[in-house]
Amino acid sequence: MGHALPLVSGGFNNEFGYGNWTLGVNMYFNLGRDLINQEMANRFDFVNREGLNNINSVREVTFWEKRGDYSKYPLYNPWSSAAPYQANQDIFLEDASFLKLRTVSLGYDLTKLMKKKMPRLERLYVYGSVYNVFTLTKYTGQDPELVNYTGYDSGYGIQIPRTYMLGVKMDF
């Protein structure tokens, strides 16, 4: 049920300029991707994993992060012989379509101002960039972009951090 690979993916990359200012924007999207939120399945199915010798056997390892919406899942007796919480059920299947603003950069060309002080200067450009700005999605897991082709999100991947960069480009 569902598609682990997106039906449509693409992006938008543009640079706008006005006077000495430049603004760059990079966006990426996936549409029609469905993922199994295995992390939520593991949180509910802790009874069947308590005796295992791996990180999945520890109950609520990331409890402080408050990931997922517990109210949308039915409550069953976890000690039932029916094993109601399994990752291969469609109860944990979620729409993982997303739109991500990957990069925003803003720069200013100082060449005209500095040319008198530094005659050999061909270009002086200062800029700032922000990477992994935001993600718009209904998916309740960490990041729908980081899930592999199998479509199971275990929740233990390393998230893409939001990073900031300031720079100066000088050409002589």
PDB file of C-alpha atoms in Angstrom:
ATOM      1  CA  MET A   1       0.000   0.000   0.000  1.00  0.00           C
ATOM      2  CA  GLY A   2       1.424   3.371  -0.898  1.00  0.00           C
ATOM      3  CA  HIS A   3       4.637   4.310  -2.679  1.00  0.00           C
ATOM      4  CA  ALA A   4       8.024   4.396  -0.937  1.00  0.00           C
ATOM      5  CA  LEU A   5       9.447   6.369  -3.833  1.00  0.00           C
ATOM      6  CA  PRO A   6       7.866   9.725  -4.713  1.00  0.00           C
ATOM      7  CA  LEU A   7       5.588   9.944  -7.723  1.00  0.00           C
ATOM      8  CA  VAL A   8       6.949  13.418  -8.516  1.00  0.00           C
ATOM      9  CA  SER A   9      10.062  15.166  -7.264  1.00  0.00           C
ATOM     10  CA  GLY A  10      11.731  18.364  -8.307  1.00  0.00           C
ATOM     11  CA  GLY A  11      13.058  21.682  -7.247  1.00  0.00           C
ATOM     12  CA  PHE A  12      13.244  25.394  -7.780  1.00  0.00           C
ATOM     13  CA  ASN A  13      16.486  27.313  -7.850  1.00  0.00           C
ATOM     14  CA  ASN A  14      16.638  31.015  -8.584  1.00  0.00           C
ATOM     15  CA  GLU A  15      18.776  34.053  -7.942  1.00  0.00           C
ATOM     16  CA  PHE A  16      17.238  37.491  -7.791  1.00  0.00           C
ATOM     17  CA  GLY A  17      19.211  40.696  -8.112  1.00  0.00           C
ATOM     18  CA  TYR A  18      18.517  44.331  -7.412  1.00  0.00           C
ATOM     19  CA  GLY A  19      21.316  46.886  -7.543  1.00  0.00           C
ATOM     20  CA  ASN A  20      24.245  45.408  -5.631  1.00  0.00           C
ATOM     21  CA  TRP A  21      22.054  42.923  -3.739  1.00  0.00           C
ATOM     22  CA  THR A  22      21.499  39.269  -4.673  1.00  0.00           C
ATOM     23  CA  LEU A  23      19.080  36.807  -3.123  1.00  0.00           C
ATOM     24  CA  GLY A  24      19.367  33.100  -3.864  1.00  0.00           C
ATOM     25  CA  VAL A  25      16.657  30.535  -3.092  1.00  0.00           C
ATOM     26  CA  ASN A  26      16.785  26.739  -3.456  1.00  0.00           C
ATOM     27  CA  MET A  27      13.682  24.605  -2.817  1.00  0.00           C
ATOM     28  CA  TYR A  28      13.087  20.858  -3.199  1.00  0.00           C
ATOM     29  CA  PHE A  29       9.872  18.820  -3.116  1.00  0.00           C
ATOM     30  CA  ASN A  30       8.585  15.237  -3.161  1.00  0.00           C
ATOM     31  CA  LEU A  31       4.942  14.443  -3.863  1.00  0.00           C
ATOM     32  CA  GLY A  32       3.136  11.124  -3.508  1.00  0.00           C
ATOM     33  CA  ARG A  33       5.580   9.419  -1.156  1.00  0.00           C
ATOM     34  CA  ASP A  34       4.237   7.214   1.638  1.00  0.00           C
ATOM     35  CA  LEU A  35       6.403   6.018   4.506  1.00  0.00           C
ATOM     36  CA  ILE A  36       6.011   3.591   7.389  1.00  0.00           C
ATOM     37  CA  ASN A  37       6.726   5.416  10.632  1.00  0.00           C
ATOM     38  CA  GLN A  38       8.589   2.486  12.176  1.00  0.00           C
ATOM     39  CA  GLU A  39       9.729   4.631  15.069  1.00  0.00           C
ATOM     40  CA  MET A  40       6.119   5.061  16.245  1.00  0.00           C
ATOM     41  CA  ALA A  41       5.440   1.350  15.740  1.00  0.00           C
ATOM     42  CA  ASN A  42       8.462   0.553  17.925  1.00  0.00           C
ATOM     43  CA  ARG A  43       7.299   2.947  20.624  1.00  0.00           C
ATOM     44  CA  PHE A  44       3.955   1.170  20.890  1.00  0.00           C
ATOM     45  CA  ASP A  45       5.372  -2.358  20.461  1.00  0.00           C
ATOM     46  CA  PHE A  46       7.919  -2.092  23.285  1.00  0.00           C
ATOM     47  CA  VAL A  47       6.655  -5.310  24.915  1.00  0.00           C
ATOM     48  CA  ASN A  48       7.905  -7.530  22.083  1.00  0.00           C
ATOM     49  CA  ARG A  49      11.356  -5.890  22.065  1.00  0.00           C
ATOM     50  CA  GLU A  50      12.232  -5.572  25.762  1.00  0.00           C
ATOM     51  CA  GLY A  51      14.571  -8.574  25.796  1.00  0.00           C
ATOM     52  CA  LEU A  52      16.527  -7.654  22.663  1.00  0.00           C
ATOM     53  CA  ASN A  53      20.185  -6.639  22.739  1.00  0.00           C
ATOM     54  CA  ASN A  54      19.973  -3.467  20.647  1.00  0.00           C
ATOM     55  CA  ILE A  55      18.883   0.163  20.877  1.00  0.00           C
ATOM     56  CA  ASN A  56      15.327  -0.702  19.790  1.00  0.00           C
ATOM     57  CA  SER A  57      14.769  -2.636  23.021  1.00  0.00           C
ATOM     58  CA  VAL A  58      15.166   0.481  25.162  1.00  0.00           C
ATOM     59  CA  ARG A  59      11.772   2.017  25.750  1.00  0.00           C
ATOM     60  CA  GLU A  60      11.414   5.702  24.926  1.00  0.00           C
ATOM     61  CA  VAL A  61      15.077   6.419  24.187  1.00  0.00           C
ATOM     62  CA  THR A  62      14.103   9.769  22.716  1.00  0.00           C
ATOM     63  CA  PHE A  63      11.159  10.546  25.018  1.00  0.00           C
ATOM     64  CA  TRP A  64      12.258  14.162  25.529  1.00  0.00           C
ATOM     65  CA  GLU A  65      11.876  14.957  21.813  1.00  0.00           C
ATOM     66  CA  LYS A  66       8.100  14.346  21.830  1.00  0.00           C
ATOM     67  CA  ARG A  67       8.048  12.971  18.291  1.00  0.00           C
ATOM     68  CA  GLY A  68       4.775  11.838  16.752  1.00  0.00           C
ATOM     69  CA  ASP A  69       1.122  12.268  17.586  1.00  0.00           C
ATOM     70  CA  TYR A  70       0.080   9.526  19.995  1.00  0.00           C
ATOM     71  CA  SER A  71      -3.598  10.503  19.849  1.00  0.00           C
ATOM     72  CA  LYS A  72      -4.062   9.270  16.265  1.00  0.00           C
ATOM     73  CA  TYR A  73      -3.250   5.632  17.112  1.00  0.00           C
ATOM     74  CA  PRO A  74      -5.772   3.289  18.758  1.00  0.00           C
ATOM     75  CA  LEU A  75      -4.905   1.966  22.191  1.00  0.00           C
ATOM     76  CA  TYR A  76      -4.553  -1.797  22.467  1.00  0.00           C
ATOM     77  CA  ASN A  77      -3.244  -3.979  25.222  1.00  0.00           C
ATOM     78  CA  PRO A  78       0.471  -4.261  24.337  1.00  0.00           C
ATOM     79  CA  TRP A  79       0.702  -7.609  26.174  1.00  0.00           C
ATOM     80  CA  SER A  80      -2.057  -9.101  23.988  1.00  0.00           C
ATOM     81  CA  SER A  81      -1.217 -12.228  22.011  1.00  0.00           C
ATOM     82  CA  ALA A  82      -2.457 -10.471  18.844  1.00  0.00           C
ATOM     83  CA  ALA A  83       0.671  -8.232  18.649  1.00  0.00           C
ATOM     84  CA  PRO A  84      -1.372  -5.213  17.520  1.00  0.00           C
ATOM     85  CA  TYR A  85       1.515  -2.806  16.881  1.00  0.00           C
ATOM     86  CA  GLN A  86       3.622  -4.033  13.986  1.00  0.00           C
ATOM     87  CA  ALA A  87       5.564  -1.797  11.618  1.00  0.00           C
ATOM     88  CA  ASN A  88       4.175  -3.593   8.570  1.00  0.00           C
ATOM     89  CA  GLN A  89       0.590  -2.414   9.227  1.00  0.00           C
ATOM     90  CA  ASP A  90      -0.972   0.479   7.359  1.00  0.00           C
ATOM     91  CA  ILE A  91      -1.832   2.129  10.675  1.00  0.00           C
ATOM     92  CA  PHE A  92       1.723   3.512  10.634  1.00  0.00           C
ATOM     93  CA  LEU A  93       1.658   4.452   6.923  1.00  0.00           C
ATOM     94  CA  GLU A  94       1.873   8.224   6.500  1.00  0.00           C
ATOM     95  CA  ASP A  95       1.885  10.704   3.656  1.00  0.00           C
ATOM     96  CA  ALA A  96       5.474  11.930   3.491  1.00  0.00           C
ATOM     97  CA  SER A  97       5.149  14.503   0.718  1.00  0.00           C
ATOM     98  CA  PHE A  98       7.158  17.611   1.529  1.00  0.00           C
ATOM     99  CA  LEU A  99       8.433  20.973   0.398  1.00  0.00           C
ATOM    100  CA  LYS A 100      11.832  21.936   1.751  1.00  0.00           C
ATOM    101  CA  LEU A 101      13.551  25.306   1.631  1.00  0.00           C
ATOM    102  CA  ARG A 102      17.106  24.028   1.418  1.00  0.00           C
ATOM    103  CA  THR A 103      19.074  27.244   0.994  1.00  0.00           C
ATOM    104  CA  VAL A 104      18.596  30.983   1.244  1.00  0.00           C
ATOM    105  CA  SER A 105      21.531  33.268   0.550  1.00  0.00           C
ATOM    106  CA  LEU A 106      21.814  37.034   0.599  1.00  0.00           C
ATOM    107  CA  GLY A 107      24.811  38.912  -0.732  1.00  0.00           C
ATOM    108  CA  TYR A 108      26.053  42.411  -1.434  1.00  0.00           C
ATOM    109  CA  ASP A 109      28.673  43.531  -3.970  1.00  0.00           C
ATOM    110  CA  LEU A 110      31.098  46.026  -2.377  1.00  0.00           C
ATOM    111  CA  THR A 111      33.360  46.389  -5.421  1.00  0.00           C
ATOM    112  CA  LYS A 112      32.417  50.001  -6.266  1.00  0.00           C
ATOM    113  CA  LEU A 113      32.911  51.163  -2.678  1.00  0.00           C
ATOM    114  CA  MET A 114      36.306  49.511  -2.251  1.00  0.00           C
ATOM    115  CA  LYS A 115      37.763  50.075  -5.744  1.00  0.00           C
ATOM    116  CA  LYS A 116      39.256  53.472  -4.781  1.00  0.00           C
ATOM    117  CA  LYS A 117      40.991  52.071  -1.702  1.00  0.00           C
ATOM    118  CA  MET A 118      42.163  48.904  -3.433  1.00  0.00           C
ATOM    119  CA  PRO A 119      42.811  49.610  -7.165  1.00  0.00           C
ATOM    120  CA  ARG A 120      43.863  46.011  -7.948  1.00  0.00           C
ATOM    121  CA  LEU A 121      40.576  44.679  -6.606  1.00  0.00           C
ATOM    122  CA  GLU A 122      38.321  43.214  -9.303  1.00  0.00           C
ATOM    123  CA  ARG A 123      35.470  42.091  -7.059  1.00  0.00           C
ATOM    124  CA  LEU A 124      34.541  42.144  -3.379  1.00  0.00           C
ATOM    125  CA  TYR A 125      31.374  40.303  -2.456  1.00  0.00           C
ATOM    126  CA  VAL A 126      30.034  39.538   1.050  1.00  0.00           C
ATOM    127  CA  TYR A 127      27.258  37.050   1.654  1.00  0.00           C
ATOM    128  CA  GLY A 128      25.397  34.989   4.203  1.00  0.00           C
ATOM    129  CA  SER A 129      23.606  31.688   3.711  1.00  0.00           C
ATOM    130  CA  VAL A 130      21.261  29.487   5.709  1.00  0.00           C
ATOM    131  CA  TYR A 131      20.964  25.784   4.851  1.00  0.00           C
ATOM    132  CA  ASN A 132      18.035  23.485   5.717  1.00  0.00           C
ATOM    133  CA  VAL A 133      15.776  26.415   6.575  1.00  0.00           C
ATOM    134  CA  PHE A 134      12.432  24.585   6.957  1.00  0.00           C
ATOM    135  CA  THR A 135      10.353  21.631   5.780  1.00  0.00           C
ATOM    136  CA  LEU A 136       6.601  21.716   5.177  1.00  0.00           C
ATOM    137  CA  THR A 137       5.064  18.255   5.576  1.00  0.00           C
ATOM    138  CA  LYS A 138       2.252  16.351   7.278  1.00  0.00           C
ATOM    139  CA  TYR A 139       4.690  13.555   8.136  1.00  0.00           C
ATOM    140  CA  THR A 140       5.128  13.105  11.903  1.00  0.00           C
ATOM    141  CA  GLY A 141       8.561  11.461  11.751  1.00  0.00           C
ATOM    142  CA  GLN A 142      11.888  13.302  11.795  1.00  0.00           C
ATOM    143  CA  ASP A 143      12.618  14.169   8.175  1.00  0.00           C
ATOM    144  CA  PRO A 144      10.866  12.517   5.213  1.00  0.00           C
ATOM    145  CA  GLU A 145      13.849  13.267   2.969  1.00  0.00           C
ATOM    146  CA  LEU A 146      16.217  11.070   4.997  1.00  0.00           C
ATOM    147  CA  VAL A 147      14.289   7.809   4.764  1.00  0.00           C
ATOM    148  CA  ASN A 148      15.826   5.242   2.425  1.00  0.00           C
ATOM    149  CA  TYR A 149      14.158   3.563  -0.557  1.00  0.00           C
ATOM    150  CA  THR A 150      12.545   0.804   1.539  1.00  0.00           C
ATOM    151  CA  GLY A 151      10.080   3.297   2.997  1.00  0.00           C
ATOM    152  CA  TYR A 152      10.659   2.402   6.661  1.00  0.00           C
ATOM    153  CA  ASP A 153      11.631   5.260   8.966  1.00  0.00           C
ATOM    154  CA  SER A 154      13.386   3.833  12.019  1.00  0.00           C
ATOM    155  CA  GLY A 155      13.847   7.301  13.543  1.00  0.00           C
ATOM    156  CA  TYR A 156      17.512   6.797  14.342  1.00  0.00           C
ATOM    157  CA  GLY A 157      19.003   8.636  11.368  1.00  0.00           C
ATOM    158  CA  ILE A 158      21.021  11.774  11.816  1.00  0.00           C
ATOM    159  CA  GLN A 159      18.970  14.839  11.014  1.00  0.00           C
ATOM    160  CA  ILE A 160      20.241  17.433   8.567  1.00  0.00           C
ATOM    161  CA  PRO A 161      21.236  20.384  10.752  1.00  0.00           C
ATOM    162  CA  ARG A 162      20.344  23.980  10.036  1.00  0.00           C
ATOM    163  CA  THR A 163      23.655  25.674   9.325  1.00  0.00           C
ATOM    164  CA  TYR A 164      24.682  29.273   8.818  1.00  0.00           C
ATOM    165  CA  MET A 165      27.566  30.569   6.765  1.00  0.00           C
ATOM    166  CA  LEU A 166      29.083  34.007   6.303  1.00  0.00           C
ATOM    167  CA  GLY A 167      31.593  34.602   3.537  1.00  0.00           C
ATOM    168  CA  VAL A 168      33.685  37.063   1.626  1.00  0.00           C
ATOM    169  CA  LYS A 169      34.745  36.588  -1.973  1.00  0.00           C
ATOM    170  CA  MET A 170      37.636  38.692  -3.240  1.00  0.00           C
ATOM    171  CA  ASP A 171      39.032  38.633  -6.765  1.00  0.00           C
ATOM    172  CA  PHE A 172      42.302  40.415  -7.601  1.00  0.00           C
TER     173      PHE A 172
END
